[in-house]
Short mmCIF file of C-alpha atoms in Angstrom, two decimals:
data_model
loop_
_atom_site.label_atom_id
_atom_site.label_comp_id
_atom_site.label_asym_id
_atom_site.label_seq_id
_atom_site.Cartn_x
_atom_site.Cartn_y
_atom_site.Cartn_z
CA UNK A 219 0.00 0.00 0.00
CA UNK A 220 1.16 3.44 -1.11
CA UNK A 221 1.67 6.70 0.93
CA UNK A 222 -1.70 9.27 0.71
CA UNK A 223 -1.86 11.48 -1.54
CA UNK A 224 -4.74 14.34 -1.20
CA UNK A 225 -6.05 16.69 -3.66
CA UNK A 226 -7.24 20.14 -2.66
CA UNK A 227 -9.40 22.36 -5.12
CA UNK A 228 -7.87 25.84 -4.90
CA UNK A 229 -9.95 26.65 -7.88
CA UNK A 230 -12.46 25.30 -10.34
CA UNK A 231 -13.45 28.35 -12.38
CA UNK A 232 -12.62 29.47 -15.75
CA UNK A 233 -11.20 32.34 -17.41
CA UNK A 234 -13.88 34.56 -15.22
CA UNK A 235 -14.24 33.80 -11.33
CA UNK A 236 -17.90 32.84 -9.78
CA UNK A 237 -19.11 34.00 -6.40
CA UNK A 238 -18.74 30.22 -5.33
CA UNK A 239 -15.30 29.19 -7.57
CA UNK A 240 -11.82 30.78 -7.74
CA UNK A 241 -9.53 30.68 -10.89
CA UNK A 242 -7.48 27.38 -11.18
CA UNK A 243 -5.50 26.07 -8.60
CA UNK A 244 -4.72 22.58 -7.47
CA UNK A 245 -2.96 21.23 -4.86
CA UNK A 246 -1.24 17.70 -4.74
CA UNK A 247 0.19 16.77 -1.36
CA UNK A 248 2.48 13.85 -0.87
CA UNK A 249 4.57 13.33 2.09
CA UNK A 250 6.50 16.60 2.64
CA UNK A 251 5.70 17.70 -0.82
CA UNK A 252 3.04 19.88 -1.87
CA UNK A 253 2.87 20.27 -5.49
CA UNK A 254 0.63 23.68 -6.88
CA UNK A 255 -0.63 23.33 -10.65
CA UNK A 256 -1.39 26.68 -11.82
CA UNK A 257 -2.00 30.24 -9.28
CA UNK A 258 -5.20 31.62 -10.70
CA UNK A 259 -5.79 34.80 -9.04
CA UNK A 260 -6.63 34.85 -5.57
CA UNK A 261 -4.79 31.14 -5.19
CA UNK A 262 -3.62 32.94 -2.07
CA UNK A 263 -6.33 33.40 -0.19
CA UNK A 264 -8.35 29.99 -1.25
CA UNK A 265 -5.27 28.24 0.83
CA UNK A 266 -6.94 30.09 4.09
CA UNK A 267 -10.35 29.14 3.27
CA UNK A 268 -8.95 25.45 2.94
CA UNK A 269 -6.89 25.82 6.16
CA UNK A 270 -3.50 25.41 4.53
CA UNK A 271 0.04 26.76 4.81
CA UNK A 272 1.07 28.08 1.34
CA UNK A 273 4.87 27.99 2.95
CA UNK A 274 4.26 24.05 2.72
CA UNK A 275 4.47 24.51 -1.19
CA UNK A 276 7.25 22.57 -3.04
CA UNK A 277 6.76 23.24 -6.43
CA UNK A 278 4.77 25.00 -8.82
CA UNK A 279 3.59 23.53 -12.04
CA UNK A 280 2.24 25.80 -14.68
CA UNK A 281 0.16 24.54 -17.11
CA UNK A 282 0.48 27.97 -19.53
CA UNK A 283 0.93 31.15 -19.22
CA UNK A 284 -2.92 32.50 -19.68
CA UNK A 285 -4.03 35.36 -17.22
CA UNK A 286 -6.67 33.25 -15.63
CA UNK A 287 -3.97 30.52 -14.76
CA UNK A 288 -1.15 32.58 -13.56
CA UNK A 289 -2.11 36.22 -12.11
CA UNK A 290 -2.00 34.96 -8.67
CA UNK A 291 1.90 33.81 -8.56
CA UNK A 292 2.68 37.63 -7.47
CA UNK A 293 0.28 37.58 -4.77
CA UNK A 294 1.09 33.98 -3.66
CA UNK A 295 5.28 35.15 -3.59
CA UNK A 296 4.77 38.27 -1.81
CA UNK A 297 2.85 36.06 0.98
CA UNK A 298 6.04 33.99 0.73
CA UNK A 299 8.44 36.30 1.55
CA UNK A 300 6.29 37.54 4.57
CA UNK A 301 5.68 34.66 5.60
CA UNK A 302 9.55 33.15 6.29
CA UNK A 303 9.89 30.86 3.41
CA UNK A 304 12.99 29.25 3.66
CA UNK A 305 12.79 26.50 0.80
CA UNK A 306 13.65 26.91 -2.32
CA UNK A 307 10.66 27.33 -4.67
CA UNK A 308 11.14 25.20 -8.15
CA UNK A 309 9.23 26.83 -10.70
CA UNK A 310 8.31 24.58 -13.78
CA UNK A 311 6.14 25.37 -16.96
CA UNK A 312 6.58 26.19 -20.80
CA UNK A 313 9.25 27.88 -22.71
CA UNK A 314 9.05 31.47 -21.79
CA UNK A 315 8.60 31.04 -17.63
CA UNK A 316 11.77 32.71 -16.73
CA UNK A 317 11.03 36.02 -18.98
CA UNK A 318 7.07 35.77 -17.47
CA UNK A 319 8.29 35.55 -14.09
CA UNK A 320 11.20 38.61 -14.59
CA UNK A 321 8.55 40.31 -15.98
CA UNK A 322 5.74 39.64 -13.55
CA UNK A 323 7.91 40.70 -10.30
CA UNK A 324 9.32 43.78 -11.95
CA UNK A 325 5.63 45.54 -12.24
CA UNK A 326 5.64 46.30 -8.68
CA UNK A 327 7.57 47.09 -5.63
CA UNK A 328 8.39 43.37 -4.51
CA UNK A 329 9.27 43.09 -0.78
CA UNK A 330 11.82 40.58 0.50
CA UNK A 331 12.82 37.76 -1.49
CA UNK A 332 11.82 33.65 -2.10
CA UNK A 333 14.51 31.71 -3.64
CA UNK A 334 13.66 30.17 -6.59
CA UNK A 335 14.39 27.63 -9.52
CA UNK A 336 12.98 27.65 -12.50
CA UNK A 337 12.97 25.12 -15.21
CA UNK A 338 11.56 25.73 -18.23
CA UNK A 339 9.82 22.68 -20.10
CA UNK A 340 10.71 22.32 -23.84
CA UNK A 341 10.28 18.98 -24.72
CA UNK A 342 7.22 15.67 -23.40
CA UNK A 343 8.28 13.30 -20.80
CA UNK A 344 9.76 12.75 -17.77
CA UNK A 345 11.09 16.18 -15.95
CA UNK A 346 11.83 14.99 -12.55
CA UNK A 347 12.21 11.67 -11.13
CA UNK A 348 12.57 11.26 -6.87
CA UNK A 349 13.49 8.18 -4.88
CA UNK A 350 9.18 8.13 -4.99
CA UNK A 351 7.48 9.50 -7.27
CA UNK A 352 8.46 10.77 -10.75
CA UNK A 353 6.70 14.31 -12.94
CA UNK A 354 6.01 14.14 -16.71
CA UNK A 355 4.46 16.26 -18.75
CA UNK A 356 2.40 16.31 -22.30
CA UNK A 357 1.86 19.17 -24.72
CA UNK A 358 -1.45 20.23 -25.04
CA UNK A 359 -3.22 22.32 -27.85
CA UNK A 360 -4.33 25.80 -26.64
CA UNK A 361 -3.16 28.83 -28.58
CA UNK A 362 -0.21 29.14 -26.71
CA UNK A 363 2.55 26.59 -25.21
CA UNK A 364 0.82 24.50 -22.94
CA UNK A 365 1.28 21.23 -20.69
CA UNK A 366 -0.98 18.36 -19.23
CA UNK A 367 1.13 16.80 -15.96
CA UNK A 368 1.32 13.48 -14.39
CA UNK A 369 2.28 12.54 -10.73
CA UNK A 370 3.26 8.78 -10.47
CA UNK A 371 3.89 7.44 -6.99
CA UNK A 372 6.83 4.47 -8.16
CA UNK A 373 5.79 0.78 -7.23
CA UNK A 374 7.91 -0.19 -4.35
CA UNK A 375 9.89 -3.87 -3.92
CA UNK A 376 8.87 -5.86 -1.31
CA UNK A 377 10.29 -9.28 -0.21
CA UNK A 378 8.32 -12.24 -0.72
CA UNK A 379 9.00 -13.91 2.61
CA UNK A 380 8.29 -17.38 1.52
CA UNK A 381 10.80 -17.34 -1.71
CA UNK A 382 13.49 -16.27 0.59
CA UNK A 383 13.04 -18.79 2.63
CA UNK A 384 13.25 -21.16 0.39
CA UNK A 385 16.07 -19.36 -1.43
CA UNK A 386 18.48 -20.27 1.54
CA UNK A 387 19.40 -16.35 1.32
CA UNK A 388 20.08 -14.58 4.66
CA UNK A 389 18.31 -11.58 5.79
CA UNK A 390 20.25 -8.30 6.48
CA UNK A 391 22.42 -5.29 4.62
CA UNK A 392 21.32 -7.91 1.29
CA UNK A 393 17.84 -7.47 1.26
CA UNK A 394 18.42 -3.49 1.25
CA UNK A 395 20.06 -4.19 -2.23
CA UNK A 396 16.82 -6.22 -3.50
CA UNK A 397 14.39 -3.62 -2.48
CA UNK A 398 16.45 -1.21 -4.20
CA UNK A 399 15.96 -3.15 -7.53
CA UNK A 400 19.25 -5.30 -7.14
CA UNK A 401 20.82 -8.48 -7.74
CA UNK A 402 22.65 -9.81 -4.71
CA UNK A 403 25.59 -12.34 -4.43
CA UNK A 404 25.91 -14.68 -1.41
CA UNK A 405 28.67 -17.46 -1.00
CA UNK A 406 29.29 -17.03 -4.80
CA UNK A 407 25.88 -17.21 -6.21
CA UNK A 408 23.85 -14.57 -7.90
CA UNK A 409 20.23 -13.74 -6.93
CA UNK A 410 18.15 -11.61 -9.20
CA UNK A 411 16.02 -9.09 -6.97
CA UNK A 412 13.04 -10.13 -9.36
CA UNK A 413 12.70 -13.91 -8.27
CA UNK A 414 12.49 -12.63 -4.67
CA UNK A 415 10.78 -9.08 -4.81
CA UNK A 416 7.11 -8.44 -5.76
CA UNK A 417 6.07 -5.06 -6.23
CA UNK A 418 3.13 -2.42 -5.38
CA UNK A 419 1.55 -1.01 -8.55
CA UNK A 420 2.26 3.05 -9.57
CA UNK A 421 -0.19 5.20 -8.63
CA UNK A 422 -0.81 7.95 -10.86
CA UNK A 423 -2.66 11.45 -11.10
CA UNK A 424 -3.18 13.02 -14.53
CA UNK A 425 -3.60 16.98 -14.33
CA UNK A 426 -5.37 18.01 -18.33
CA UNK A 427 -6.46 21.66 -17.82
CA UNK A 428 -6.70 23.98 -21.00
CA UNK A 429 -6.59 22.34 -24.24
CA UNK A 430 -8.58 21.46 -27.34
CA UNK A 431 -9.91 18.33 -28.22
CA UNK A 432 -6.78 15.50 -28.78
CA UNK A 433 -6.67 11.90 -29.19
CA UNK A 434 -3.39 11.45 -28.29
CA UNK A 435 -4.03 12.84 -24.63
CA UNK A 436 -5.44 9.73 -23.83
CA UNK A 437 -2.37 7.38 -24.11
CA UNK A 438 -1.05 10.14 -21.58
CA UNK A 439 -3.26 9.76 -19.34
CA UNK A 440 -3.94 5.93 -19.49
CA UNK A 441 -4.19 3.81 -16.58
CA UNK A 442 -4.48 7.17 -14.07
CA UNK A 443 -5.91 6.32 -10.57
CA UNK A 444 -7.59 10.14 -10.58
CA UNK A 445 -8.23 12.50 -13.77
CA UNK A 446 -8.50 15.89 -13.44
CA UNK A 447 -9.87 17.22 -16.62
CA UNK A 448 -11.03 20.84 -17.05
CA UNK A 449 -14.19 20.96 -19.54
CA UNK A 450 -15.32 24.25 -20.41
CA UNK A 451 -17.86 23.41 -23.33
CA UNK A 452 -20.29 21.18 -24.36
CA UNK A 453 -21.16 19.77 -27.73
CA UNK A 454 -23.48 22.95 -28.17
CA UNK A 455 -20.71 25.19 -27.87
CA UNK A 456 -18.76 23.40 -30.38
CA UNK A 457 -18.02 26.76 -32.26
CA UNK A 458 -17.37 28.92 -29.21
CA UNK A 459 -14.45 25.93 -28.19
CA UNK A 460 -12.89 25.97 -31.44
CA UNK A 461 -12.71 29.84 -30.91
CA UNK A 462 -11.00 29.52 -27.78
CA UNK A 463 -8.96 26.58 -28.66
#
């Protein structure tokens, strides 16, 4: 069985804000980390309504760099900086994030200062990989650079008690190396980790926010535990969604 991981709605809305939904904002918690896709406007204040720390934030995944997805990363800094942050913020989203982000904190008088990284994403595929989990990332079709993210929580080896018994292999520093995907050597003969390991299946969250209509989206997304899938017109509006893209 897997560690938790816990969603939190920050924001369902589109590119205009309802009296009972914010812009979009999600938050993925896993262990220490706490992953943010996207800072609508007013992201900030949505994490007191849900009773949670923004300084808990690890990383922040942007999607693209539409007003409606991204005019609350000044707001959401500045609280930050007031606030103590001592972590280093990493900062991941399309080709053009670093000049957005210059260009964002130079229109006003920032105060203080949040360490960050920022990674710009130019090609599909696996951007960061952890002991745990692992972050990829698909291009989407919107008008402007745009990317659909998975979380996968990594299957983890476990030792099938009754082969290792049988195996004659002793317990100890060797069974380390077999969890860690290993073969082991013991009084000159070799063990493969996969004749005495079996393994929890992935877990995995798929994140699809603006985009048009794309088969190939689906492969991306196969086999998810959760979709989250933003859907902003019906069949009726066909022609309004190809406007918007």
């Amino acid at each position: 069985m897997g560690e938790k991981i816990k969603i939190t709605f920050l924001g369902t809305s589109g590119a205009i804000p309802s009296i009972e939904r914010n812009h979009t904002a999600v938050l993925l918690s896993y262990k220490s980390e706490n992953i943010l896709v996207d800072c609508g406007e007013g992201t900030q204040r949505q994490f007191k309504y849900a009773k949670l720390s923004p300084n808990k934030v690890t990383k922040l995944l942007i999607t693209h760099w539409h007003g409606d997805h991204v005019l609350g990363i000044p707001g959401f800094l500045q609280t930050l900086a007031f606030s103590d942050y001592k972590k280093t913020l990493e900062v991941y989203g399309p080709v053009g994030t670093k000049k957005f982000m210059e260009c964002m904190l130079k229109t006003f008088a920032f105060s203080g200062e949040v360490k960050m990284k920022i990674i710009e994403l130019s090609k599909e595929g696996k951007f960061f990989d952890s002991g745990d989990f692992y972050l990829e990332a698909k291009k989407l079709t919107h008008g402007v650079s745009c990317f659909a993210y998975n979380f996968v929580e990594k299957g983890k080896l476990k030792i099938d008690k009754d082969k290792l018994k049988k195996s004659g292999l002793p317990g100890g520093p060797l069974m380390k190396k077999l969890k860690e995907g290993k073969d082991v050597s013991w009084k000159g003969k070799k063990f493969k980790f996969k004749d005495l390991t079996y393994g929890d299946v992935e877990k995995k969250v798929s994140i699809i926010l603006d985009t048009a209509y794309d088969k190939k989206i689906a492969k991306f997304v196969d086999g998810a535990d959760l979709l989250i899938s933003e859907a902003s017109f019906d069949s009726s509006f066909k022609t309004k969604a190809k406007e918007y893209n």
